CSV table of C-alpha atoms in Angstrom, one decimal:
chain,number,residue,atom,x,y,z
A,1,UNK,CA,86.5,85.6,137.5
A,2,UNK,CA,85.4,86.2,134.0
A,3,UNK,CA,87.6,88.9,131.9
A,4,UNK,CA,86.2,91.6,129.6
A,5,UNK,CA,87.6,93.0,126.3
A,6,UNK,CA,86.1,96.3,125.1
A,7,UNK,CA,85.9,96.0,121.3
A,8,UNK,CA,86.3,99.6,119.6
A,9,UNK,CA,84.5,98.7,116.7
A,10,UNK,CA,81.8,100.7,117.2
A,11,UNK,CA,83.4,103.4,119.1
A,12,UNK,CA,83.5,107.0,117.9
A,13,UNK,CA,86.7,107.2,115.7
A,14,UNK,CA,86.8,111.1,115.4
A,15,UNK,CA,87.8,111.0,119.2
A,16,UNK,CA,89.6,107.9,119.6
A,17,UNK,CA,92.1,108.8,121.9
A,18,UNK,CA,89.2,109.8,124.4
A,19,UNK,CA,87.3,107.0,123.8
A,20,UNK,CA,90.2,104.8,124.7
A,21,UNK,CA,90.6,106.7,128.0
A,22,UNK,CA,87.2,106.1,128.8
A,23,UNK,CA,87.3,102.5,128.0
A,24,UNK,CA,90.6,102.3,130.2
A,25,UNK,CA,89.1,104.1,133.2
A,26,UNK,CA,86.1,101.3,133.3
A,27,UNK,CA,89.0,98.6,133.9
A,28,UNK,CA,88.7,95.9,131.4
A,29,UNK,CA,91.2,93.3,131.1
A,30,UNK,CA,92.1,93.9,127.4
A,31,UNK,CA,91.0,96.1,124.2
A,32,UNK,CA,89.6,94.1,121.6
A,33,UNK,CA,90.7,95.1,117.9
A,34,UNK,CA,89.0,93.5,114.9
A,35,UNK,CA,91.0,93.8,111.9
A,36,UNK,CA,89.1,93.3,108.7
A,37,UNK,CA,90.3,93.1,104.9
A,38,UNK,CA,87.2,93.2,102.9
A,39,UNK,CA,88.0,90.0,101.6
A,40,UNK,CA,87.4,87.4,104.5
A,41,UNK,CA,84.8,89.3,105.8
A,42,UNK,CA,82.6,92.2,103.7
A,43,UNK,CA,83.8,94.9,105.7
A,44,UNK,CA,87.5,96.6,106.1
A,45,UNK,CA,88.9,98.3,109.4
A,46,UNK,CA,92.5,99.2,109.8
A,47,UNK,CA,96.3,97.9,110.1
A,48,UNK,CA,99.0,97.8,111.9
A,49,UNK,CA,99.7,101.4,112.1
A,50,UNK,CA,96.7,102.4,114.0
A,51,UNK,CA,97.1,99.3,116.2
A,52,UNK,CA,100.7,100.9,117.3
A,53,UNK,CA,99.3,104.4,117.6
A,54,UNK,CA,96.6,103.0,119.8
A,55,UNK,CA,99.1,100.7,122.0
A,56,UNK,CA,101.4,104.0,122.4
A,57,UNK,CA,98.2,105.5,124.1
A,58,UNK,CA,96.7,102.5,126.3
A,59,UNK,CA,98.1,100.5,129.0
A,60,UNK,CA,95.2,97.9,128.1
A,61,UNK,CA,96.8,94.7,126.5
A,62,UNK,CA,95.8,94.5,122.9
A,63,UNK,CA,93.5,91.4,122.0
A,64,UNK,CA,94.0,91.6,118.0
A,65,UNK,CA,91.5,89.3,115.9
A,66,UNK,CA,92.7,89.2,112.4
A,67,UNK,CA,89.4,88.8,109.9
A,68,UNK,CA,91.8,88.5,107.1
A,69,UNK,CA,92.6,86.4,104.1
A,70,UNK,CA,96.2,86.2,104.5
A,71,UNK,CA,96.9,86.4,108.4
A,72,UNK,CA,100.7,85.0,108.2
A,73,UNK,CA,101.4,88.1,106.1
A,74,UNK,CA,100.8,90.5,109.0
A,75,UNK,CA,101.6,88.9,112.0
A,76,UNK,CA,105.0,90.3,112.5
A,77,UNK,CA,103.5,93.8,111.7
A,78,UNK,CA,100.7,93.3,114.5
A,79,UNK,CA,103.3,92.0,116.9
A,80,UNK,CA,105.7,94.8,116.5
A,81,UNK,CA,102.6,97.2,116.9
A,82,UNK,CA,101.9,96.1,120.4
A,83,UNK,CA,99.3,93.1,120.2
A,84,UNK,CA,99.6,90.8,123.3
A,85,UNK,CA,97.3,88.0,121.8
A,86,UNK,CA,96.8,87.5,117.8
A,87,UNK,CA,94.0,85.5,116.8
A,88,UNK,CA,93.5,83.9,113.6
A,89,UNK,CA,90.5,82.3,111.7
A,90,UNK,CA,90.6,78.4,111.0
A,91,UNK,CA,88.5,79.1,108.0
A,92,UNK,CA,91.0,81.5,106.5
A,93,UNK,CA,94.1,79.2,107.2
A,94,UNK,CA,93.1,75.8,108.3
A,95,UNK,CA,95.8,74.1,106.1
A,96,UNK,CA,98.6,76.4,107.6
A,97,UNK,CA,97.2,77.0,110.8
A,98,UNK,CA,100.1,75.4,112.7
A,99,UNK,CA,103.0,77.2,111.3
A,100,UNK,CA,100.8,80.5,111.8
A,101,UNK,CA,100.5,79.5,115.5
A,102,UNK,CA,104.4,79.0,115.4
A,103,UNK,CA,105.1,82.0,113.6
A,104,UNK,CA,102.9,84.3,116.3
A,105,UNK,CA,104.6,82.6,119.2
A,106,UNK,CA,108.1,82.9,117.7
A,107,UNK,CA,107.0,86.9,117.9
A,108,UNK,CA,106.4,86.4,121.5
A,109,UNK,CA,102.7,86.8,121.3
A,110,UNK,CA,100.0,84.7,122.7
A,111,UNK,CA,98.1,82.7,120.0
A,112,UNK,CA,94.4,82.0,119.3
A,113,UNK,CA,92.1,80.4,116.8
A,114,UNK,CA,88.9,81.6,116.0
A,115,UNK,CA,85.8,79.8,114.6
A,116,UNK,CA,82.5,81.2,112.9
A,117,UNK,CA,79.3,80.3,114.2
A,118,UNK,CA,79.0,77.3,111.5
A,119,UNK,CA,82.2,75.8,112.0
A,120,UNK,CA,82.0,72.7,114.2
A,121,UNK,CA,84.6,73.1,117.4
A,122,UNK,CA,85.8,69.6,116.4
A,123,UNK,CA,87.8,71.3,113.4
A,124,UNK,CA,90.1,72.8,115.8
A,125,UNK,CA,90.4,69.9,118.2
A,126,UNK,CA,93.8,69.2,116.8
A,127,UNK,CA,95.2,72.5,117.7
A,128,UNK,CA,94.0,73.0,121.2
A,129,UNK,CA,97.1,72.0,122.9
A,130,UNK,CA,99.2,74.7,120.9
A,131,UNK,CA,97.1,78.1,121.6
A,132,UNK,CA,96.4,80.1,124.8
A,133,UNK,CA,92.8,81.0,123.2
A,134,UNK,CA,89.8,79.9,121.6
A,135,UNK,CA,87.7,82.4,120.3
A,136,UNK,CA,84.0,81.7,119.3
A,137,UNK,CA,82.2,84.0,117.3
A,138,UNK,CA,78.7,84.3,118.5
A,139,UNK,CA,77.8,86.1,115.0
A,140,UNK,CA,79.1,86.2,111.8
A,141,UNK,CA,81.8,88.6,111.7
A,142,UNK,CA,81.8,91.8,110.1
A,143,UNK,CA,79.9,94.4,111.8
A,144,UNK,CA,79.0,95.8,115.3
A,145,UNK,CA,75.7,95.6,116.4
A,146,UNK,CA,74.5,92.3,115.6
A,147,UNK,CA,72.2,89.6,117.5
A,148,UNK,CA,73.6,86.8,119.8
A,149,UNK,CA,73.3,83.5,117.8
A,150,UNK,CA,72.6,81.0,120.5
A,151,UNK,CA,73.4,77.9,118.7
A,152,UNK,CA,77.0,78.7,119.5
A,153,UNK,CA,76.5,77.8,123.0
A,154,UNK,CA,76.6,74.1,122.1
A,155,UNK,CA,80.0,74.5,120.3
A,156,UNK,CA,81.6,76.6,123.4
A,157,UNK,CA,81.0,73.2,125.6
A,158,UNK,CA,83.3,71.5,123.4
A,159,UNK,CA,86.6,73.3,124.0
A,160,UNK,CA,85.1,74.0,127.8
A,161,UNK,CA,85.0,70.1,128.0
A,162,UNK,CA,88.4,69.3,126.4
A,163,UNK,CA,90.0,71.7,128.8
A,164,UNK,CA,89.0,69.8,131.9
A,165,UNK,CA,89.7,66.1,129.8
A,166,UNK,CA,93.0,67.2,128.8
A,167,UNK,CA,94.0,69.4,131.3
A,168,UNK,CA,94.8,72.5,129.1
A,169,UNK,CA,94.6,76.3,130.2
A,170,UNK,CA,93.5,78.0,127.2
A,171,UNK,CA,91.1,80.7,127.5
A,172,UNK,CA,87.8,80.7,125.8
A,173,UNK,CA,86.3,83.7,124.5
A,174,UNK,CA,83.0,85.0,122.8
A,175,UNK,CA,82.3,88.0,120.5
A,176,UNK,CA,79.0,88.9,119.1
A,177,UNK,CA,76.1,90.3,120.7
A,178,UNK,CA,77.1,90.1,124.2
A,179,UNK,CA,75.2,91.9,126.7
A,180,UNK,CA,73.5,91.5,130.2
A,181,UNK,CA,71.2,88.7,128.9
A,182,UNK,CA,73.5,86.5,126.6
A,183,UNK,CA,76.8,87.1,129.0
A,184,UNK,CA,75.8,84.7,131.6
A,185,UNK,CA,74.6,82.2,128.9
A,186,UNK,CA,78.2,82.3,127.8
A,187,UNK,CA,79.7,82.0,131.1
A,188,UNK,CA,77.9,78.9,132.0
A,189,UNK,CA,78.9,77.4,129.3
A,190,UNK,CA,82.6,77.8,129.8
A,191,UNK,CA,83.5,81.1,128.7
A,192,UNK,CA,86.0,83.2,130.6
A,193,UNK,CA,86.2,86.0,128.3
A,194,UNK,CA,83.5,88.2,127.0
A,195,UNK,CA,84.1,90.6,124.5
A,196,UNK,CA,81.7,93.6,124.7
A,197,UNK,CA,81.2,96.2,121.6
A,198,UNK,CA,78.2,98.1,121.3
A,199,UNK,CA,76.7,96.9,124.8
A,200,UNK,CA,79.7,98.7,126.3
A,201,UNK,CA,80.0,101.9,123.8
A,202,UNK,CA,76.4,102.6,124.3
A,203,UNK,CA,76.4,102.3,127.9
A,204,UNK,CA,75.9,105.3,130.4
A,205,UNK,CA,77.7,103.4,133.4
A,206,UNK,CA,80.7,101.5,131.7
A,207,UNK,CA,82.5,100.8,135.1
A,208,UNK,CA,79.4,99.5,136.6
A,209,UNK,CA,78.9,97.6,133.2
A,210,UNK,CA,82.5,96.0,133.2
A,211,UNK,CA,82.5,95.1,137.0
A,212,UNK,CA,79.2,93.3,136.4
A,213,UNK,CA,80.4,91.1,133.7
A,214,UNK,CA,83.7,90.4,135.4
A,215,UNK,CA,81.7,89.1,138.5
A,216,UNK,CA,79.2,86.7,136.3
B,1,UNK,CA,94.0,125.9,90.1
B,2,UNK,CA,96.3,124.3,92.6
B,3,UNK,CA,94.3,121.6,94.7
B,4,UNK,CA,95.6,120.2,97.9
B,5,UNK,CA,94.5,116.9,99.3
B,6,UNK,CA,95.8,115.8,103.0
B,7,UNK,CA,96.4,112.1,103.2
B,8,UNK,CA,94.5,111.6,106.5
B,9,UNK,CA,96.0,107.9,106.8
B,10,UNK,CA,99.3,109.7,107.8
B,11,UNK,CA,97.3,112.0,110.6
B,12,UNK,CA,96.8,111.2,114.2
B,13,UNK,CA,94.4,108.9,114.3
B,14,UNK,CA,93.6,109.0,117.9
B,15,UNK,CA,92.5,112.7,117.3
B,16,UNK,CA,91.2,112.8,113.8
B,17,UNK,CA,88.3,115.1,114.9
B,18,UNK,CA,90.8,117.7,115.9
B,19,UNK,CA,92.9,117.1,112.8
B,20,UNK,CA,90.0,117.8,110.3
B,21,UNK,CA,89.2,121.2,112.2
B,22,UNK,CA,92.9,122.2,111.5
B,23,UNK,CA,92.8,121.1,107.8
B,24,UNK,CA,89.6,122.9,107.4
B,25,UNK,CA,91.0,126.1,108.8
B,26,UNK,CA,94.2,125.4,106.5
B,27,UNK,CA,91.9,125.5,103.2
B,28,UNK,CA,92.5,121.9,102.5
B,29,UNK,CA,90.7,121.2,99.3
B,30,UNK,CA,90.4,117.3,99.5
B,31,UNK,CA,90.7,114.5,102.0
B,32,UNK,CA,92.7,111.9,100.3
B,33,UNK,CA,91.7,108.4,101.8
B,34,UNK,CA,93.7,105.4,101.2
B,35,UNK,CA,91.8,101.9,101.4
B,36,UNK,CA,94.1,99.3,101.3
B,37,UNK,CA,92.9,95.3,101.5
B,38,UNK,CA,96.2,94.1,102.7
B,39,UNK,CA,96.3,91.6,99.3
B,40,UNK,CA,96.9,94.3,96.4
B,41,UNK,CA,99.2,96.2,98.7
B,42,UNK,CA,100.7,94.8,101.6
B,43,UNK,CA,98.9,97.1,104.4
B,44,UNK,CA,95.4,97.6,105.6
B,45,UNK,CA,93.6,100.9,105.9
B,46,UNK,CA,90.4,102.9,106.4
B,47,UNK,CA,87.3,101.2,106.6
B,48,UNK,CA,83.8,102.5,105.7
B,49,UNK,CA,82.9,103.0,108.9
B,50,UNK,CA,85.8,105.2,109.9
B,51,UNK,CA,85.5,107.4,106.5
B,52,UNK,CA,81.9,107.5,107.0
B,53,UNK,CA,82.8,109.3,110.4
B,54,UNK,CA,85.0,111.6,108.6
B,55,UNK,CA,82.4,112.6,106.4
B,56,UNK,CA,79.9,113.5,109.1
B,57,UNK,CA,82.7,115.4,110.7
B,58,UNK,CA,83.9,117.8,108.2
B,59,UNK,CA,83.0,119.6,104.8
B,60,UNK,CA,86.2,118.9,103.1
B,61,UNK,CA,85.1,116.9,100.0
B,62,UNK,CA,86.6,113.0,100.0
B,63,UNK,CA,88.7,111.3,97.7
B,64,UNK,CA,89.0,107.6,98.3
B,65,UNK,CA,91.6,105.6,96.9
B,66,UNK,CA,91.0,102.0,96.6
B,67,UNK,CA,94.3,99.9,96.5
B,68,UNK,CA,92.3,96.8,96.6
B,69,UNK,CA,91.7,93.9,94.1
B,70,UNK,CA,88.0,93.4,93.2
B,71,UNK,CA,87.6,97.1,93.1
B,72,UNK,CA,84.1,97.0,92.4
B,73,UNK,CA,83.3,95.2,95.7
B,74,UNK,CA,85.0,98.2,97.6
B,75,UNK,CA,83.1,100.7,95.4
B,76,UNK,CA,79.9,99.3,96.7
B,77,UNK,CA,81.1,99.5,100.3
B,78,UNK,CA,82.0,103.0,100.1
B,79,UNK,CA,79.5,104.3,97.7
B,80,UNK,CA,76.6,105.0,100.6
B,81,UNK,CA,79.2,107.7,102.0
B,82,UNK,CA,79.0,109.5,98.8
B,83,UNK,CA,82.7,111.0,98.2
B,84,UNK,CA,83.7,113.4,95.6
B,85,UNK,CA,85.9,110.8,94.0
B,86,UNK,CA,86.5,107.0,93.9
B,87,UNK,CA,89.9,105.8,92.4
B,88,UNK,CA,90.6,102.4,91.3
B,89,UNK,CA,93.4,100.6,90.1
B,90,UNK,CA,93.6,100.1,86.5
B,91,UNK,CA,96.1,97.2,87.2
B,92,UNK,CA,93.5,94.9,88.7
B,93,UNK,CA,90.2,95.9,86.8
B,94,UNK,CA,88.8,93.3,84.4
B,95,UNK,CA,86.1,95.9,83.0
B,96,UNK,CA,87.5,99.3,83.2
B,97,UNK,CA,84.8,101.4,81.2
B,98,UNK,CA,82.0,99.1,83.3
B,99,UNK,CA,83.4,100.2,86.4
B,100,UNK,CA,84.0,104.1,85.3
B,101,UNK,CA,80.1,103.9,84.4
B,102,UNK,CA,79.3,102.4,87.6
B,103,UNK,CA,81.2,104.7,89.5
B,104,UNK,CA,79.4,107.4,87.8
B,105,UNK,CA,76.0,106.1,88.0
B,106,UNK,CA,76.4,106.5,91.7
B,107,UNK,CA,76.8,110.3,91.6
B,108,UNK,CA,80.6,110.0,92.2
B,109,UNK,CA,83.5,111.0,90.1
B,110,UNK,CA,85.4,108.4,88.7
B,111,UNK,CA,89.3,108.4,88.7
B,112,UNK,CA,91.8,105.5,87.8
B,113,UNK,CA,95.1,105.1,89.3
B,114,UNK,CA,98.3,104.0,87.8
B,115,UNK,CA,101.3,102.7,89.6
B,116,UNK,CA,104.7,103.7,88.6
B,117,UNK,CA,105.7,101.0,86.8
B,118,UNK,CA,102.2,101.0,84.8
B,119,UNK,CA,102.5,102.7,81.3
B,120,UNK,CA,100.0,105.2,80.4
B,121,UNK,CA,99.1,103.1,77.4
B,122,UNK,CA,96.7,101.3,79.8
B,123,UNK,CA,94.7,104.6,80.5
B,124,UNK,CA,94.8,106.5,77.4
B,125,UNK,CA,91.5,105.0,76.1
B,126,UNK,CA,89.5,106.0,79.0
B,127,UNK,CA,90.7,109.9,79.7
B,128,UNK,CA,87.9,111.2,78.0
B,129,UNK,CA,85.3,109.2,80.6
B,130,UNK,CA,87.3,109.8,83.9
B,131,UNK,CA,87.5,113.1,86.0
B,132,UNK,CA,91.1,112.4,87.5
B,133,UNK,CA,94.0,110.2,86.9
B,134,UNK,CA,96.2,109.3,90.1
B,135,UNK,CA,99.7,109.0,89.3
B,136,UNK,CA,101.4,107.1,92.2
B,137,UNK,CA,104.9,108.6,92.7
B,138,UNK,CA,105.6,105.5,95.1
B,139,UNK,CA,104.5,101.9,94.9
B,140,UNK,CA,101.2,102.3,97.2
B,141,UNK,CA,101.5,100.5,100.6
B,142,UNK,CA,103.3,102.8,103.2
B,143,UNK,CA,104.0,106.2,104.0
B,144,UNK,CA,107.4,107.3,104.1
B,145,UNK,CA,108.9,106.0,100.7
B,146,UNK,CA,111.0,107.8,98.2
B,147,UNK,CA,109.7,109.8,95.1
B,148,UNK,CA,110.3,107.6,91.6
B,149,UNK,CA,111.5,110.2,89.5
B,150,UNK,CA,111.1,108.3,86.2
B,151,UNK,CA,107.2,109.2,86.7
B,152,UNK,CA,107.8,112.9,85.9
B,153,UNK,CA,108.1,111.6,81.9
B,154,UNK,CA,104.6,110.0,82.9
B,155,UNK,CA,103.2,113.2,83.7
B,156,UNK,CA,104.4,115.2,80.5
B,157,UNK,CA,103.2,112.2,78.4
B,158,UNK,CA,100.0,112.2,79.8
B,159,UNK,CA,99.4,116.2,79.6
B,160,UNK,CA,100.6,115.4,76.0
B,161,UNK,CA,97.8,113.0,75.5
B,162,UNK,CA,95.3,115.2,77.0
B,163,UNK,CA,95.9,118.0,74.8
B,164,UNK,CA,92.3,118.8,72.8
B,165,UNK,CA,90.2,117.1,75.2
B,166,UNK,CA,87.4,119.4,75.8
B,167,UNK,CA,87.2,118.3,79.8
B,168,UNK,CA,90.9,116.8,80.4
B,169,UNK,CA,90.8,114.9,83.8
B,170,UNK,CA,92.9,116.1,86.7
B,171,UNK,CA,96.3,114.7,87.1
B,172,UNK,CA,96.9,113.7,90.7
B,173,UNK,CA,100.0,113.1,92.4
B,174,UNK,CA,100.4,110.7,95.6
B,175,UNK,CA,104.1,109.6,97.1
B,176,UNK,CA,106.7,111.7,98.7
B,177,UNK,CA,105.2,114.8,97.7
B,178,UNK,CA,106.9,117.9,99.3
B,179,UNK,CA,108.8,121.1,98.2
B,180,UNK,CA,112.0,119.3,97.0
B,181,UNK,CA,110.0,116.7,94.6
B,182,UNK,CA,107.3,119.3,93.9
B,183,UNK,CA,110.5,121.0,92.4
B,184,UNK,CA,111.3,118.1,90.1
B,185,UNK,CA,108.0,118.5,88.4
B,186,UNK,CA,108.3,122.0,87.4
B,187,UNK,CA,108.0,121.4,84.1
B,188,UNK,CA,104.9,119.1,84.2
B,189,UNK,CA,102.8,120.4,87.2
B,190,UNK,CA,100.2,117.9,88.2
B,191,UNK,CA,96.7,119.6,89.2
B,192,UNK,CA,96.3,117.8,92.7
B,193,UNK,CA,99.0,117.2,95.3
B,194,UNK,CA,98.4,114.7,98.0
B,195,UNK,CA,100.3,115.6,100.9
B,196,UNK,CA,101.3,112.8,103.7
B,197,UNK,CA,103.8,112.6,106.0
B,198,UNK,CA,106.7,114.5,104.2
B,199,UNK,CA,105.0,117.8,103.7
B,200,UNK,CA,102.2,117.8,106.3
B,201,UNK,CA,102.1,115.4,109.0
B,202,UNK,CA,105.6,115.0,109.9
B,203,UNK,CA,107.1,116.3,113.7
B,204,UNK,CA,104.7,119.5,114.3
B,205,UNK,CA,106.7,121.4,116.7
B,206,UNK,CA,104.2,124.1,116.8
B,207,UNK,CA,103.8,124.3,113.0
B,208,UNK,CA,100.4,124.6,111.6
B,209,UNK,CA,98.8,122.7,108.8
B,210,UNK,CA,97.8,126.3,107.4
B,211,UNK,CA,101.5,127.4,107.4
B,212,UNK,CA,102.5,124.2,105.6
B,213,UNK,CA,99.9,124.1,103.1
B,214,UNK,CA,100.3,127.7,102.2
B,215,UNK,CA,103.9,127.3,101.9
B,216,UNK,CA,103.3,124.5,99.4
B,217,UNK,CA,101.2,126.4,97.5
B,218,UNK,CA,103.4,129.3,97.1
B,219,UNK,CA,106.1,127.0,96.2
B,220,UNK,CA,104.0,125.7,93.4
B,221,UNK,CA,102.9,129.1,92.2
B,222,UNK,CA,106.5,130.3,92.0
B,223,UNK,CA,107.5,127.3,89.9
B,224,UNK,CA,104.4,127.7,87.5
B,225,UNK,CA,105.6,131.3,87.0
B,226,UNK,CA,109.0,130.4,86.2
B,227,UNK,CA,107.9,127.4,84.0
B,228,UNK,CA,105.7,130.1,82.4
B,229,UNK,CA,108.8,132.3,81.7
């Protein structure tokens, strides 16, 4: 079965409490939270305090994606805020990534590595045995509502293949332009977690949408 | 005139729509928005989509405080929202006059922020060109910190420096502002008071924002009366 993470990036921030309730009622597997600092990506979202407030109100596990320059500074804060998984960008911390993964684990949280569309999957091969999650961005991160980049499918096949080759059990997740057309392509390539953002938020039947994606 | 600015970052982020209705009813003059980039300060906060949604939902003018390095980049990110003020930190800006002019060219009132340990000499050359000075009374980054009493002399010096200016900028204070710390500023009252957790958003217990803001206004007014005697 495929897992689904709903992203709040495009949610109605004025009624976030209601949005979280609606999201939870459609039974996804995760709440996907994008943290941006305006430096690593050209947008900024929010910090640990708001993640903590969301954690107080939802029972969905929090899948926190750090698109920030110095993720190590904030691992503990997001762990304490309630993150179940913390993912960091290879591009932001390639020289320090082993220490950062260890830090995430020391906080009792699962660790993920994220790669942008133009980062070859080979770059993260040295770390695949250490992480619980590999997140392939299928758009350049920063904004919701972007179009899926099909060239990333080739990249996804590599960690999918390494999973079998080395008998590993990490999840493979995608985020960016995931909808009814692009989701099956990703699942065929080996993805088992789909992040749905605008596709979910704009949908008039969220329960059905989640169910359909989970049964791809 | 006393201006009250609510620090929205300290509010209930799950029900911001409701918070805004109550703040409007309470006669709040400004919404103070802390933008934090995780590098200049050790926290992350308040993106443009969020602030834009606030702008759509309320008539209270926005006062955006950029606690960020490379502030021009963030000015560009937030200018489209058309807040009333954008404040940047003098400590991290290479071309202060350039940024002041740039913000004004976008139809927004420029304001400069100084941290507790920054001397006012750093901003004196710009007083005639800006609409507001944000004097931080704590080091920016987190709610719940203690008021730095040394800042009181700074406010006095700033007011002295502004004497004789045709259009002096407003003086705004942010950081643990509440009745007790406002009393400390009795002799040199600022113009704009940012209220966060200490004065406004702590345990409600049925108390309204109207009541809390009215109390603060009355307290400031009584201090002004006393200082004038």
